[in-house]
Each structure stands twice: as structure tokens, then as C-alpha cells.
Coordinates of C-alpha atoms in Angstrom, one line a residue:
M1 CA 35.6 34.4 -11.7
F2 CA 35.3 32.6 -8.5
K3 CA 33.4 35.5 -7.0
G4 CA 31.3 35.7 -10.3
G5 CA 30.6 31.8 -9.7
L6 CA 30.0 32.3 -6.1
N7 CA 27.0 35.3 -6.8
K8 CA 25.6 33.1 -9.3
L9 CA 24.9 29.9 -6.8
K10 CA 23.3 32.5 -4.5
S11 CA 21.2 34.0 -6.5
N12 CA 19.8 30.1 -7.3
E13 CA 16.7 30.2 -5.8
L14 CA 16.9 26.4 -5.4
I15 CA 20.1 26.4 -3.6
Q16 CA 18.6 29.3 -1.4
V17 CA 15.7 27.3 -0.7
A18 CA 17.8 24.0 0.1
S19 CA 20.1 26.7 2.6
V20 CA 17.3 27.4 4.6
N21 CA 15.5 23.6 4.3
S22 CA 18.5 21.9 5.4
L23 CA 18.4 23.0 8.9
S24 CA 14.8 21.0 9.3
V25 CA 16.3 17.8 7.7
L26 CA 18.7 17.8 9.9
F27 CA 16.9 17.5 12.7
K28 CA 14.4 15.2 11.1
L29 CA 17.5 12.9 10.4
I30 CA 19.0 13.3 14.1
T31 CA 15.5 12.7 15.3
G32 CA 14.9 9.8 12.9
F33 CA 18.5 8.2 13.5
V34 CA 17.4 8.5 17.5
T35 CA 14.2 7.2 17.1
S36 CA 15.1 4.4 14.9
K37 CA 18.0 3.2 17.3
F38 CA 15.3 3.0 20.0
T39 CA 12.9 0.9 17.7
A40 CA 16.1 -1.1 16.8
I41 CA 16.6 -1.4 20.8
F42 CA 13.1 -1.8 22.2
I43 CA 11.2 -4.0 19.7
G44 CA 13.9 -5.3 16.8
P45 CA 13.5 -6.3 13.2
S46 CA 9.7 -8.0 13.7
G47 CA 8.7 -4.9 15.8
M48 CA 10.1 -2.8 13.1
A49 CA 8.1 -4.6 10.3
I50 CA 4.8 -4.4 12.6
T51 CA 5.0 -0.9 13.0
G52 CA 5.7 -0.7 9.1
N53 CA 2.5 -2.0 8.7
L54 CA 0.7 0.6 10.8
S55 CA 2.9 3.2 9.1
N56 CA 1.9 2.4 5.5
F57 CA -2.0 2.5 6.6
T58 CA -1.8 5.7 8.6
Q59 CA 0.1 6.9 5.3
S60 CA -2.9 6.1 3.2
V61 CA -5.3 7.7 5.6
E62 CA -3.0 11.0 5.6
N63 CA -3.2 11.0 1.9
L64 CA -7.0 10.5 2.0
S65 CA -7.4 12.8 4.7
S66 CA -5.6 15.7 2.6
L67 CA -7.3 14.4 -0.6
G68 CA -4.9 16.2 -2.7
F69 CA -5.6 19.6 -1.5
K70 CA -2.1 20.2 -0.4
N71 CA -0.7 20.3 -3.8
G72 CA -3.4 22.1 -5.3
I73 CA -3.5 24.9 -2.5
I74 CA 0.2 25.2 -2.7
K75 CA 0.0 25.9 -6.6
Y76 CA -3.2 28.1 -6.7
V77 CA -1.9 30.3 -3.5
S78 CA 1.5 30.4 -5.2
E79 CA -0.6 31.8 -8.5
Y80 CA -3.0 34.1 -6.5
K81 CA -1.2 35.1 -3.5
D82 CA -1.7 38.8 -4.9
D83 CA -5.3 38.5 -5.7
K84 CA -7.0 39.2 -2.6
D85 CA -10.1 38.0 -3.5
E86 CA -9.1 35.0 -5.3
F87 CA -7.0 34.2 -2.2
K88 CA -9.8 34.4 0.0
K89 CA -11.9 31.9 -2.4
I90 CA -9.2 29.5 -2.0
V91 CA -8.5 29.7 1.8
S92 CA -12.2 29.4 2.5
S93 CA -12.7 26.7 0.0
G94 CA -9.8 24.6 1.3
F95 CA -10.6 25.0 4.8
F96 CA -14.1 23.6 4.4
I97 CA -13.0 20.8 2.1
A98 CA -10.2 19.7 4.3
L99 CA -12.6 20.0 7.8
S100 CA -15.5 17.9 6.0
I101 CA -12.7 15.0 4.6
G102 CA -11.5 15.0 8.3
L103 CA -14.9 14.4 9.7
L104 CA -16.1 11.9 7.1
L105 CA -13.0 9.6 7.5
T106 CA -13.2 9.8 11.6
L107 CA -16.9 8.3 11.0
I108 CA -15.5 5.5 8.7
L109 CA -12.6 4.6 11.1
L110 CA -14.7 4.4 14.3
V111 CA -17.5 2.3 12.2
F112 CA -14.8 -0.2 10.8
S113 CA -12.1 -0.1 13.3
N114 CA -12.0 -4.0 13.9
T115 CA -11.8 -4.6 9.9
F116 CA -8.9 -2.3 9.5
S117 CA -7.2 -4.1 12.4
V118 CA -7.7 -7.5 10.8
F119 CA -6.6 -5.7 7.3
V120 CA -3.4 -4.5 8.8
F121 CA -2.2 -6.7 11.5
N122 CA -4.5 -9.9 10.9
T123 CA -6.3 -9.8 14.4
K124 CA -8.8 -7.1 16.1
T125 CA -6.4 -6.9 18.9
Y126 CA -5.3 -3.5 17.7
S127 CA -9.1 -1.9 17.1
D128 CA -8.8 1.0 19.7
L129 CA -5.6 1.9 17.6
F130 CA -7.7 2.6 15.0
R131 CA -10.4 4.6 16.8
V132 CA -7.8 6.9 18.3
L133 CA -6.3 7.6 14.9
A134 CA -9.9 8.4 13.9
F135 CA -10.1 11.3 16.2
M136 CA -6.4 12.7 15.1
V137 CA -7.4 12.5 11.3
P138 CA -9.1 16.0 11.1
L139 CA -6.3 17.7 13.2
F140 CA -3.9 16.2 10.6
S141 CA -6.2 17.4 7.5
L142 CA -6.3 20.9 9.2
Q143 CA -2.4 21.0 9.7
V144 CA -1.7 20.2 6.0
F145 CA -4.1 22.6 4.9
F146 CA -2.4 25.6 6.7
I147 CA 1.0 24.4 6.0
A148 CA 0.4 24.1 2.5
I149 CA -1.2 27.9 2.5
Y150 CA 2.5 28.8 4.1
N151 CA 4.4 27.0 1.2
G152 CA 2.5 28.8 -1.3
L153 CA 3.4 31.8 0.0
K154 CA 6.7 31.1 0.3
R155 CA 7.1 31.4 3.7
V156 CA 9.8 28.9 4.0
H157 CA 11.4 29.9 7.1
I158 CA 7.9 29.3 9.2
V159 CA 7.7 26.2 7.5
V160 CA 11.0 25.1 8.6
L161 CA 10.5 26.5 12.1
L162 CA 7.5 24.7 12.8
N163 CA 8.8 21.3 11.3
I164 CA 11.8 21.4 13.3
I165 CA 9.7 22.0 16.6
A166 CA 7.0 19.2 15.5
T167 CA 10.1 16.8 14.4
I168 CA 11.6 17.2 18.2
A169 CA 8.2 16.9 20.0
T170 CA 6.8 13.6 17.8
A171 CA 10.7 11.9 18.4
L172 CA 10.2 12.8 22.3
L173 CA 6.7 11.3 22.3
I174 CA 7.6 8.2 20.3
I175 CA 10.5 7.4 22.5
Y176 CA 8.8 7.6 25.9
L177 CA 5.9 5.8 24.8
M178 CA 8.2 2.9 23.4
Y179 CA 10.2 2.7 26.7
V180 CA 7.0 2.8 28.7
N181 CA 5.3 0.2 26.8
Q182 CA 7.5 -1.2 24.0
L183 CA 5.4 -2.2 20.7
Q184 CA 2.2 -1.1 22.2
G185 CA 3.7 2.3 22.7
A186 CA 5.3 2.6 19.2
L187 CA 1.8 2.1 17.6
L188 CA 0.0 4.5 20.0
A189 CA 2.6 7.3 19.3
M190 CA 2.2 6.8 15.6
V191 CA -1.5 7.2 15.7
I192 CA -1.3 10.3 17.9
T193 CA 1.4 12.3 16.1
P194 CA -1.1 14.4 14.0
F195 CA -2.0 15.9 17.5
V196 CA 1.3 17.2 17.9
L197 CA 1.7 18.5 14.5
F198 CA -1.7 20.5 14.7
L199 CA -0.6 21.8 18.2
T200 CA 2.7 23.3 16.4
L201 CA 0.5 25.5 14.4
F202 CA -0.3 27.9 17.3
L203 CA 3.2 28.8 17.8
K204 CA 2.5 31.2 14.8
Y205 CA -0.7 32.3 16.1
K206 CA -0.9 35.7 14.8
L207 CA -0.2 34.2 11.1
L208 CA -2.4 31.8 11.6
F209 CA -5.3 34.2 12.5
I210 CA -4.6 36.2 10.0
I211 CA -5.4 33.4 7.3
F212 CA -8.3 32.2 9.4
K213 CA -9.8 35.5 9.3
S214 CA -10.0 35.1 5.4
I215 CA -12.3 31.9 6.1
S216 CA -15.9 32.3 5.7
I217 CA -18.8 30.2 4.2
A218 CA -19.5 32.9 1.8
S219 CA -16.3 32.7 0.0
V220 CA -16.3 29.1 -0.7
S221 CA -16.1 28.8 -4.6
K222 CA -17.6 26.2 -6.8
D223 CA -15.0 27.3 -9.2
F224 CA -12.1 26.4 -6.8
F225 CA -13.6 22.7 -6.2
L226 CA -13.6 22.0 -9.7
K227 CA -10.1 23.3 -10.3
I228 CA -8.5 21.2 -7.3
I229 CA -10.9 18.1 -8.1
S230 CA -8.2 16.9 -10.4
F231 CA -5.9 16.7 -7.5
F232 CA -8.3 14.7 -5.8
S233 CA -8.0 12.1 -8.5
M234 CA -4.4 12.1 -8.4
T235 CA -4.3 11.5 -4.6
L236 CA -7.2 9.1 -4.4
F237 CA -5.2 6.8 -6.7
S238 CA -1.8 7.1 -5.8
G239 CA -1.6 8.4 -2.3
I240 CA -3.9 5.4 -1.0
M241 CA -2.6 2.8 -3.2
V242 CA 1.3 3.1 -3.0
P243 CA 1.4 2.5 0.6
L244 CA -1.0 -0.4 0.6
V245 CA 1.0 -1.8 -2.3
Y246 CA 3.8 -1.8 0.5
L247 CA 2.0 -3.2 2.8
G248 CA 1.0 -5.9 0.5
I249 CA 4.7 -6.7 -0.2
R250 CA 5.6 -6.6 3.4
N251 CA 2.8 -9.1 4.4
Y252 CA 3.8 -11.2 1.6
V253 CA 7.6 -11.0 2.9
I254 CA 6.4 -12.0 6.3
D255 CA 4.5 -15.0 4.9
R256 CA 6.9 -16.4 2.9
I257 CA 10.7 -15.6 4.5
G258 CA 9.7 -14.5 8.1
V259 CA 8.9 -11.2 10.0
D260 CA 12.4 -10.8 10.7
Q261 CA 13.6 -10.5 6.9
A262 CA 10.5 -8.1 6.4
G263 CA 12.1 -6.0 9.3
Y264 CA 15.6 -5.6 7.7
W265 CA 13.7 -4.3 4.6
E266 CA 11.8 -2.0 6.9
G267 CA 15.1 -0.6 8.1
M268 CA 16.3 -0.4 4.7
R269 CA 13.6 1.8 3.5
K270 CA 14.2 4.1 7.0
I271 CA 17.3 4.6 6.0
S272 CA 16.4 5.6 2.6
N273 CA 13.4 7.8 3.7
Y274 CA 16.0 9.6 5.9
F275 CA 17.7 11.0 2.8
M276 CA 14.7 11.4 0.8
L277 CA 13.5 14.1 3.2
F278 CA 15.6 16.5 1.9
V279 CA 14.9 16.0 -1.9
F280 CA 10.9 15.6 -0.9
S281 CA 11.3 18.9 1.0
L282 CA 12.4 20.5 -2.0
F283 CA 10.0 18.9 -4.3
Q284 CA 7.5 20.8 -2.4
M285 CA 9.0 24.0 -1.4
Y286 CA 11.1 24.8 -4.9
V287 CA 9.4 22.2 -7.7
L288 CA 5.9 22.3 -7.3
P289 CA 5.7 26.2 -7.0
E290 CA 8.0 26.6 -9.7
L291 CA 6.1 24.5 -12.1
S292 CA 2.8 26.2 -11.1
K293 CA 3.6 29.9 -12.6
K294 CA 2.1 30.8 -15.7
N295 CA 5.0 30.8 -17.5
S296 CA 7.3 28.1 -16.3
R297 CA 9.0 25.6 -18.4
L298 CA 9.4 22.2 -17.7
K299 CA 13.1 21.6 -18.9
L300 CA 14.4 24.7 -17.0
V301 CA 13.3 23.6 -13.7
V302 CA 14.2 19.8 -14.3
F303 CA 17.6 20.3 -15.5
N304 CA 18.4 23.2 -12.8
F305 CA 17.3 20.5 -10.4
Y306 CA 19.5 17.9 -12.1
K307 CA 22.4 19.8 -12.4
T308 CA 22.1 21.2 -9.0
A309 CA 21.0 18.3 -6.7
L310 CA 22.0 14.8 -8.8
P311 CA 25.9 15.4 -7.9
V312 CA 25.3 15.8 -4.6
V313 CA 23.1 12.9 -4.0
L314 CA 25.2 10.4 -6.0
V315 CA 28.2 11.5 -3.6
C316 CA 26.0 11.1 -0.7
Y317 CA 24.6 7.4 -1.8
L318 CA 28.2 6.6 -2.2
V319 CA 29.6 7.7 0.9
I320 CA 26.6 5.8 2.5
Y321 CA 27.1 2.6 0.7
F322 CA 30.6 2.1 1.4
L323 CA 30.0 3.3 5.2
R324 CA 26.9 1.0 5.6
H325 CA 28.3 -1.7 8.1
F326 CA 29.1 1.5 10.6
I327 CA 25.8 3.4 9.8
I328 CA 23.6 0.1 10.4
K329 CA 24.9 -0.4 14.0
I330 CA 24.9 3.3 14.7
V331 CA 21.4 3.9 13.4
L332 CA 19.9 0.4 14.1
T333 CA 22.0 -2.7 16.1
E334 CA 23.6 -5.2 15.2
A335 CA 20.5 -7.2 14.8
F336 CA 20.2 -5.2 11.6
L337 CA 23.3 -6.2 9.7
P338 CA 22.2 -8.8 7.5
M339 CA 20.5 -5.8 5.7
Q340 CA 23.8 -4.6 4.2
D341 CA 23.2 -6.5 0.8
L342 CA 19.8 -4.5 0.4
F343 CA 21.9 -1.2 0.2
M344 CA 23.2 -1.2 -3.8
W345 CA 20.0 -2.0 -5.4
Q346 CA 18.1 0.6 -2.7
F347 CA 20.3 3.2 -3.5
I348 CA 20.0 2.9 -7.3
G349 CA 16.0 2.7 -7.4
D350 CA 16.1 6.0 -5.1
F351 CA 18.3 7.6 -7.8
F352 CA 16.1 6.8 -10.8
R353 CA 13.0 7.8 -8.4
I354 CA 14.8 11.4 -7.7
M355 CA 15.1 11.7 -11.5
F356 CA 11.6 10.6 -12.0
L357 CA 9.8 12.5 -9.2
V358 CA 11.3 15.8 -10.3
I359 CA 9.7 15.2 -13.6
S360 CA 6.3 13.6 -12.6
Y361 CA 5.6 16.8 -10.7
Q362 CA 4.2 18.4 -13.7
F363 CA 1.2 16.3 -13.5
L364 CA 0.4 17.8 -10.5
A365 CA 1.5 21.4 -11.6
K366 CA -0.5 21.1 -14.8
K367 CA -3.5 19.2 -13.8
M368 CA -2.6 16.4 -16.0
V369 CA -5.0 13.4 -14.4
W370 CA -5.3 10.8 -16.5
P371 CA -1.7 10.7 -17.8
Y372 CA -0.9 10.9 -14.1
I373 CA -3.0 7.7 -13.4
F374 CA -2.1 5.8 -16.3
C375 CA 1.8 6.2 -15.5
E376 CA 1.3 5.5 -11.6
A377 CA -0.9 2.5 -12.4
I378 CA 2.2 1.0 -14.5
Y379 CA 4.7 1.8 -11.5
M380 CA 2.6 0.3 -9.1
L381 CA 1.7 -2.9 -11.0
L382 CA 5.5 -3.1 -11.9
I383 CA 6.9 -3.1 -8.6
Y384 CA 4.2 -5.2 -6.6
L385 CA 4.4 -7.9 -9.6
V386 CA 8.1 -7.9 -9.8
S387 CA 8.2 -7.9 -6.1
I388 CA 6.6 -10.8 -5.7
C389 CA 8.6 -12.5 -8.2
F390 CA 11.4 -11.7 -7.1
I391 CA 11.0 -12.5 -3.4
D392 CA 10.2 -16.1 -4.4
L393 CA 13.7 -16.2 -6.5
F394 CA 15.9 -13.9 -4.8
G395 CA 14.9 -13.6 -1.1
I396 CA 14.6 -10.3 0.7
K397 CA 17.2 -8.8 -2.1
G398 CA 14.3 -9.2 -4.5
V399 CA 12.4 -6.4 -3.2
V400 CA 15.0 -4.0 -3.4
Q401 CA 15.9 -5.2 -6.9
A402 CA 12.5 -4.9 -8.0
H403 CA 12.4 -1.1 -6.8
A404 CA 15.3 -0.6 -8.7
L405 CA 13.7 -1.8 -11.9
A406 CA 10.5 -0.2 -11.4
C407 CA 11.8 3.3 -10.9
F408 CA 14.0 2.5 -13.8
V409 CA 11.0 1.7 -16.5
Y410 CA 9.0 4.8 -14.4
L411 CA 11.8 7.3 -15.6
L412 CA 11.7 5.9 -19.2
V413 CA 7.9 6.1 -19.3
L414 CA 7.7 9.6 -18.3
L415 CA 10.5 10.6 -20.4
F416 CA 8.7 9.3 -23.3
V417 CA 5.5 11.3 -22.2
F418 CA 7.4 14.8 -21.7
K419 CA 9.8 14.2 -24.3
K420 CA 8.7 17.4 -26.4
P421 CA 8.7 19.9 -23.3
L422 CA 12.2 18.2 -22.1
F423 CA 14.1 17.9 -25.7
S424 CA 12.7 20.2 -28.0
K425 CA 15.2 22.6 -29.7
Q426 CA 13.1 25.9 -28.9
D427 CA 13.6 24.6 -25.2
V428 CA 17.5 23.9 -25.4
I429 CA 18.2 27.3 -26.8
Q430 CA 16.0 28.9 -23.8
Y431 CA 17.7 26.7 -21.7
T432 CA 21.1 27.8 -22.3
D433 CA 20.0 31.5 -22.4
Y434 CA 19.2 30.7 -18.9
E435 CA 22.5 29.0 -17.8
D436 CA 24.1 32.3 -19.4

């Protein structure tokens, strides 16, 4: 019985992907902890809040620079990887889309660098950062493009290897620049990271050149553009707005209860994000490709993920919660100990977030544009308004309480939207058969 169960686990694709990807996540966690420690030492809670603002802005720019084609390419490469002509159309169209978007954003960032500096930092002092970022954006677009192809081809080992190398290189860069120039160095490192990510692609230059040979202007497809435009709509709305919502919340925290309090929240988000690295990578490398298959069933993918991943997630959250005092001192510094009160509500929200994210990938896989935008709008509006209200009532703890409430409500919304594919009797029978 034990041997049969073990063989069943080995044949589970999610577990196979998780085992390979866990090495990449481990390196990200280690380097993330190290960089967080140096960040806490060199610039403290207030500096962490300021870097958090730039991080949210660069996230919006990076999401806009990929404009949704990342998920679109993963989907269509996964579907048509065995069709040489269609694959060539996807690669060629995706490449020129990525390059065009990157160059357009470069122009915008150069022209409005002063405006963006005031928007993010409330001063023109950091305008040069946005000019540097302008030249990094096309490199980021192309890096995302090629990694998306690798994911669609299920070259998981290559993606993991490149992620590990990029993680180590960027961590060393951040630590060095912070050591040399504290806050200024940290901010500069954040904007030149795309250059490091782009360079890592050449470590697998043979595969890179094979894909590059498939690129030609003649193969650019209008049909592919029309297919992928739905992904544009989704990214334009959520990929840009979500980081800006958090930027707005953080600025409200700074204005109302102080920059150090905002730093505690940013420290909490960093610890949360380290754990979410593993979950997000599974979404990219397992959930989306599985849902993109022509005969995929939402129930099978969702419940397989729930039964395999959620128990592990719950145990990890409990361990981290009870060891939070020591984790803060190890990962950050004693100056961040006041953030202990934020852990419970943050993790409750994160647990609900994981549950709704695996369902929400159905929007991307099936190109459900308007339902996606509607649900995301509810989530963003709720988390912003409730955060503002709860900050005034409960202080910094109100931010994580708002996070938990918003994630729970969004989960309920998605369960309602997808109630038919998730709870129909036919799928229950099929899911039971799948289990056997």
C-alpha cells in the first residue's frame, strides 16, 4: 500500500514540478533573507518603506512592459508547441510585441521622469532613477518573452537554473550597492536588475538562438495578436493597478501613522512574499499550462492543487507564526519586532489568496476578460477602501486585517462565478475517477 501511494505521488505532475522548482525557491528564499537583513541594517524601517514605493512602481512598469503576453505565450506555446508553423507565428508575433512595448515605455519614462519621481517619492530628486529604468524596460520585456516560451515548452529545468543564477546575481548587486551608498544604492539596484536578468538568458545561448531563428517579420500574425489582446486587457487593469493600490495605501500609512509603521508593513509583506514565491511559481509552471489544455477541467486542476499544496501551506504558516519573533530578528532586525502583531492576519489573508488565485487562473487560460476585470475591480476597490478605514480605526494592524477580509470576499466571489465547473455532479464523478 505504501509503495503504491509512493508511486502515485511520483506520478503526480504537480509534485514533480514542485520538487524541481523547490531548488529555485530555496535560493530565492536564502538570497531574499540575506538582502532583507542587509536592507534592515543599512536603511531600517523608513528606508524599507521608501524602497517599497519604488518596488510597487517598478512592478507596474514591468507588468505593463510584458502587457500580458507572458501568460498568453505560455498558453499558446503549450497548446501549439508541436505545430511548427503556429509556433513560429507565436514566437515572431510575441517578440515584436515585446520589443515595441519596451521601446514605447522607454520613451514615456524618459519624457515624464520628473513627474514619476514626484508621484512615487514626492520629490524630483530621484528623476535620474526613472531615466535609468527607461533603458532597462526593453531588456525586461525580452527576458520575460523568452522565459515565457521556456515555460510553455515545459523546460522547467532551464527556467529553474536561470532563476537561480539571476537570483544570486541580483542579490549580490543589491547588497554591494547598499553597502556603498545605503538608500541610494538600494534604489539604483532595483532599477538595473532587469539588465542582470537579461544577461542570464545567454547562459543557455543554444536554445535561445534556436528560438531566435524562428523569429521573422513575415511570420507576424494578426490572428495571434487578436488572440492575445484579451491578455493585454487583463494585465493593463490588474498588473498595473494592484501595485499602485498598494503604493497608495503605503503613502496613506506614511501620512497618517508614520514612515516607520509603513516599514513594518513592508517587512511583513516581504516575509509573506518569500513564502508566496513557491506558490506563484507553481501557478506559472503547472496551473496555467494545465488549464490551457483543450480538454482541461477546472475542478480537476483546482482540487488537485488544494489537496496537494494547501495542507503543506497551512503547516508552514503555523510554524512561521509561532517562530515569528525569532524570524524577525534573523531576517530583519530587532527594530522590526513591532510587526509581530501583523503575522496572524497577513497569513489568514494569504491562505485565502492562494485559494482564490488557483481559481482565478481560469480567467487567463480561457480568456474571460470582462469577468476577470469585474472581479479584480471588486478586490482592488475593497482592499483600498477597507484599508483606509481600518488604518484610521486600528492603526497599522488594520492594513493586514483589510487584506484578510478582501481575500476572503474575493474567494467567495470566484466560487460563485465558477460554481458550475467547480461543483457540478458530473465533474464530481470525473474527479473521483481521477483520484482512483
